[in-house]
mmCIF file of N, CA and C in Angstrom:
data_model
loop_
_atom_site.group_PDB
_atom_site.id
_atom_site.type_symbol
_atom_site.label_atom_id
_atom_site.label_comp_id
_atom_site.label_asym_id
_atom_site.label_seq_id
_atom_site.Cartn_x
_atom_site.Cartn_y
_atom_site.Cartn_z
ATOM 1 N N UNK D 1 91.816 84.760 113.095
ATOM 2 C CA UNK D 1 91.115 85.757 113.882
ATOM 3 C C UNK D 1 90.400 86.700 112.920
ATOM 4 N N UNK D 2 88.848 86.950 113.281
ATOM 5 C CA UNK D 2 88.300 88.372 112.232
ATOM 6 C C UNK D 2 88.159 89.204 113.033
ATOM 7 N N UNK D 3 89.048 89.959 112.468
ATOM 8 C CA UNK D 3 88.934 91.223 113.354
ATOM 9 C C UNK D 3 87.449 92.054 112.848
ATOM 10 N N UNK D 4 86.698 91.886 111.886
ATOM 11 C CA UNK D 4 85.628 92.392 111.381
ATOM 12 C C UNK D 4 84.647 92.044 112.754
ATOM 13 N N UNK D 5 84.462 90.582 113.083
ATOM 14 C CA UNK D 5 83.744 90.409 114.172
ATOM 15 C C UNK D 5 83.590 91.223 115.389
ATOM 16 N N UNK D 6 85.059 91.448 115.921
ATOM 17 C CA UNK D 6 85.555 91.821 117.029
ATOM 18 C C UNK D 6 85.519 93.768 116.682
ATOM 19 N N UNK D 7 85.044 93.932 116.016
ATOM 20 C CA UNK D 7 84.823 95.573 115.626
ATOM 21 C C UNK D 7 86.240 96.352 116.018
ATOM 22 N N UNK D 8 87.433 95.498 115.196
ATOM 23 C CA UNK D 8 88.365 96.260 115.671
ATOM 24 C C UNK D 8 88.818 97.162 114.519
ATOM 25 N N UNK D 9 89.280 98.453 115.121
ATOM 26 C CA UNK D 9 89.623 99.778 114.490
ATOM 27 C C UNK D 9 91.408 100.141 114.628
ATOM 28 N N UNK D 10 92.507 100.477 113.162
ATOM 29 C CA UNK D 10 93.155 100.800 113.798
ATOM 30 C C UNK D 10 93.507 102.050 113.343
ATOM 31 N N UNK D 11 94.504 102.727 114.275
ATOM 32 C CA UNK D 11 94.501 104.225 114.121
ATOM 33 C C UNK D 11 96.040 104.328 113.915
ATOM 34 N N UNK D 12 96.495 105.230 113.362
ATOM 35 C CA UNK D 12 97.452 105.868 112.559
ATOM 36 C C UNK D 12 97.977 107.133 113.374
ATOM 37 N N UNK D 13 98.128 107.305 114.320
ATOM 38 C CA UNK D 13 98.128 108.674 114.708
ATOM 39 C C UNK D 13 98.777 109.986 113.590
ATOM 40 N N UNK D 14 100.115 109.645 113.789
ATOM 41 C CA UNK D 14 101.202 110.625 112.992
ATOM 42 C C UNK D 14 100.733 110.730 111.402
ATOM 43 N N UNK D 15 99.874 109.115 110.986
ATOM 44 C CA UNK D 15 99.283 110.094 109.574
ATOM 45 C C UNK D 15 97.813 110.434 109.410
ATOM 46 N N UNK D 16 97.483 110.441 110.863
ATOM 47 C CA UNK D 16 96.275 110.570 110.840
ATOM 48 C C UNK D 16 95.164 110.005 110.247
ATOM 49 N N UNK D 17 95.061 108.449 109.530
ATOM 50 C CA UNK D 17 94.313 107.650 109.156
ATOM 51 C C UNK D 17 93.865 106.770 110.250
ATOM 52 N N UNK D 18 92.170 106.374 109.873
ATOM 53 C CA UNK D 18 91.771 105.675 110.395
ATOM 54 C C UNK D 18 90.960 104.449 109.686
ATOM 55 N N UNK D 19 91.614 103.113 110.045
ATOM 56 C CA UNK D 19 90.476 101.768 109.464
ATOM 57 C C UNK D 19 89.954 101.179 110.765
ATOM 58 N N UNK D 20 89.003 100.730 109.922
ATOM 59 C CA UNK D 20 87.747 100.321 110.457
ATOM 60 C C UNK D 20 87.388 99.220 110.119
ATOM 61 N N UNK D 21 87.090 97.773 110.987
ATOM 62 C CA UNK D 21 87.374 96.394 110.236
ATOM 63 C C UNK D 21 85.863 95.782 109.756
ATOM 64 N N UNK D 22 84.686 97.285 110.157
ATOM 65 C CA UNK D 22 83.668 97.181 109.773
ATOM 66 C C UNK D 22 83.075 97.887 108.564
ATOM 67 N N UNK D 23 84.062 98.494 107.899
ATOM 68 C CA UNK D 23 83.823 99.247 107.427
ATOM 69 C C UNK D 23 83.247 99.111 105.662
ATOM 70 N N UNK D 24 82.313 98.110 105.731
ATOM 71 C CA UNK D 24 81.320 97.747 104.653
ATOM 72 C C UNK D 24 81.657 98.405 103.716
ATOM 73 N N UNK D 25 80.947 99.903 103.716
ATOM 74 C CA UNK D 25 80.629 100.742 102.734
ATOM 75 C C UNK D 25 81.700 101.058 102.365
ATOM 76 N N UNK D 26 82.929 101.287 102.714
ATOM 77 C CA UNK D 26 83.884 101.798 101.701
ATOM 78 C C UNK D 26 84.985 100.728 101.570
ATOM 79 N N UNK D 27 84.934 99.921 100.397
ATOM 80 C CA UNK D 27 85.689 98.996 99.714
ATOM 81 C C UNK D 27 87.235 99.265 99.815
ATOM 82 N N UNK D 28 87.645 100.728 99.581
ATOM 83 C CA UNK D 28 88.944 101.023 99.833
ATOM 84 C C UNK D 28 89.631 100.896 100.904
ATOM 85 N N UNK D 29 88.596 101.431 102.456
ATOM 86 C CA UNK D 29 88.808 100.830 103.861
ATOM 87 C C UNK D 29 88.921 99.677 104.025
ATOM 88 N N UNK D 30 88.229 98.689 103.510
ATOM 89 C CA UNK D 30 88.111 97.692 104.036
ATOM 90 C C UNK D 30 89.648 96.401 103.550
ATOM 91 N N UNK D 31 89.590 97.009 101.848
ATOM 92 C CA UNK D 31 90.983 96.367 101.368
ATOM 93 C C UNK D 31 92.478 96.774 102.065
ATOM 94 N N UNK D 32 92.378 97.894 102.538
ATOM 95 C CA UNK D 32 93.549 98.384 103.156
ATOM 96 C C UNK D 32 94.068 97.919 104.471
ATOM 97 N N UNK D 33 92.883 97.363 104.937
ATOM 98 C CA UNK D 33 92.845 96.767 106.708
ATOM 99 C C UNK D 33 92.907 95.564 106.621
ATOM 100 N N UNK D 34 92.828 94.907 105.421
ATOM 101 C CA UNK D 34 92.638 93.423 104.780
ATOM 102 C C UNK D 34 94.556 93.260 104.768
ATOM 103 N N UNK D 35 94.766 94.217 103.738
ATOM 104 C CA UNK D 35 95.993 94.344 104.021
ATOM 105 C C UNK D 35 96.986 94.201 104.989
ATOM 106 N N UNK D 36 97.192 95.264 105.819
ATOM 107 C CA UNK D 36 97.683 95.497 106.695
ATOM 108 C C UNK D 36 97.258 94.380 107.900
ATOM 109 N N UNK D 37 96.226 93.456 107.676
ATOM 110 C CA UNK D 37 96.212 92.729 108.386
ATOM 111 C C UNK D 37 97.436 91.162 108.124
ATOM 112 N N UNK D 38 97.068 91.296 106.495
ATOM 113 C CA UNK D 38 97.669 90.352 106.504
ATOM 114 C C UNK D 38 99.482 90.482 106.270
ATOM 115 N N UNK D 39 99.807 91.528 106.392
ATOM 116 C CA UNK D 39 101.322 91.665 106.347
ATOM 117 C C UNK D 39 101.677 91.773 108.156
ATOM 118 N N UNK D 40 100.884 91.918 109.075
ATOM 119 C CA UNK D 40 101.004 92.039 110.322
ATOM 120 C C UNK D 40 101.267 90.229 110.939
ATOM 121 N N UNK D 41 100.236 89.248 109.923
ATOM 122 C CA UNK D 41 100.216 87.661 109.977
ATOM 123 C C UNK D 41 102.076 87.269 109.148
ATOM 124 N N UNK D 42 102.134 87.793 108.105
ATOM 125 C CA UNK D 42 103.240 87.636 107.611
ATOM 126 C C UNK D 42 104.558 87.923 108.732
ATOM 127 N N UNK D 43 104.760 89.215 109.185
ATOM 128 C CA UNK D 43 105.870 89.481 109.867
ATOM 129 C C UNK D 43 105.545 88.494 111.166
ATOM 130 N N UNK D 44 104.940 87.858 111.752
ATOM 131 C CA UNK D 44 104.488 87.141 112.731
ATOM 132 C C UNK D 44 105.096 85.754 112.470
ATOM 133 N N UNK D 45 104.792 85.641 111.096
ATOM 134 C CA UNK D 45 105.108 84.141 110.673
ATOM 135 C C UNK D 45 106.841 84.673 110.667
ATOM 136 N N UNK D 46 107.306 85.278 109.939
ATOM 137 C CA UNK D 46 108.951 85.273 109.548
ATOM 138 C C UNK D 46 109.279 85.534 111.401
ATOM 139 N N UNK D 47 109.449 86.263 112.180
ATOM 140 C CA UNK D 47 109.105 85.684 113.263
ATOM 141 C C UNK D 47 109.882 84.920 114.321
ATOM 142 N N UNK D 48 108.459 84.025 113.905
ATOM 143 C CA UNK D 48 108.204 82.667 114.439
ATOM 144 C C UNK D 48 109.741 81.536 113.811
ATOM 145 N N UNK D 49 109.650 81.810 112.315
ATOM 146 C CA UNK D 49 110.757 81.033 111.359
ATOM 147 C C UNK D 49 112.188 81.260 112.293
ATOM 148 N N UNK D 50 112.245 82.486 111.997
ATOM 149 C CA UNK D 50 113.896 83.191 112.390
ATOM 150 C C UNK D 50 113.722 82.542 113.912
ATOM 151 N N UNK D 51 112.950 82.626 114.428
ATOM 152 C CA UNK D 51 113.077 81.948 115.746
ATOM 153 C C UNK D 51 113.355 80.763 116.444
ATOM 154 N N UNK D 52 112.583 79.697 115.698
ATOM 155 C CA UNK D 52 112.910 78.575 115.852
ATOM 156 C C UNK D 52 114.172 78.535 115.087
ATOM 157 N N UNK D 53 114.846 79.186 113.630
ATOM 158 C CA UNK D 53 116.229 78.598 113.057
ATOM 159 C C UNK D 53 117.543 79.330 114.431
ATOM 160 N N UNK D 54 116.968 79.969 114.893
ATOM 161 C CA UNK D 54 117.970 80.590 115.510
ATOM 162 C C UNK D 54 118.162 79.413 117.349
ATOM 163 N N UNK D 55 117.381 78.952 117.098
ATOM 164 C CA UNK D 55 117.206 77.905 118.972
ATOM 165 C C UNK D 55 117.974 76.868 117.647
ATOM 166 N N UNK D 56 117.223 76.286 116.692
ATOM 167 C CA UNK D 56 118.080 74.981 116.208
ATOM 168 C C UNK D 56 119.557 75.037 116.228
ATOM 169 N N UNK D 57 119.920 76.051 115.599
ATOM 170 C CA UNK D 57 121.283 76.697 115.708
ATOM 171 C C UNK D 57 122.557 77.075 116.555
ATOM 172 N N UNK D 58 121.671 77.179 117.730
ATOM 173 C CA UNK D 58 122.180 77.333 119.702
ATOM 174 C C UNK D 58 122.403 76.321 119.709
ATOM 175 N N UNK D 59 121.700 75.084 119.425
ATOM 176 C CA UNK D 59 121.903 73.977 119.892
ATOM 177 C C UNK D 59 123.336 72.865 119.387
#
């Protein structure tokens, strides 16, 4: 999924930061949302893992 396409923004409330998945001009925005995107794919994947070991396991 690119979220760059989809002009998605996310917000931080409590620290008051905001990224922006368009956010060209500033290299620091854009690595940080790169980031956080991909540790959001990571915890998704572990997950998914713990999930299926835990049904093999029931069984």
């Amino acid at each position: 999924m690119n979220f760059s396409k989809k002009g998605v923004t996310v917000v931080f409330i409590d620290n008051n930061m905001t990224f922006n998945a368009d956010a060209e001009s500033n290299p620091v925005q854009k690595l940080l949302f790169n980031v956080l995107g991909t540790l959001a794919e990571f915890e998704r994947d572990m997950i998914v893992n713990r999930t299926t070991a835990g049904k093999i396991r029931a069984q």
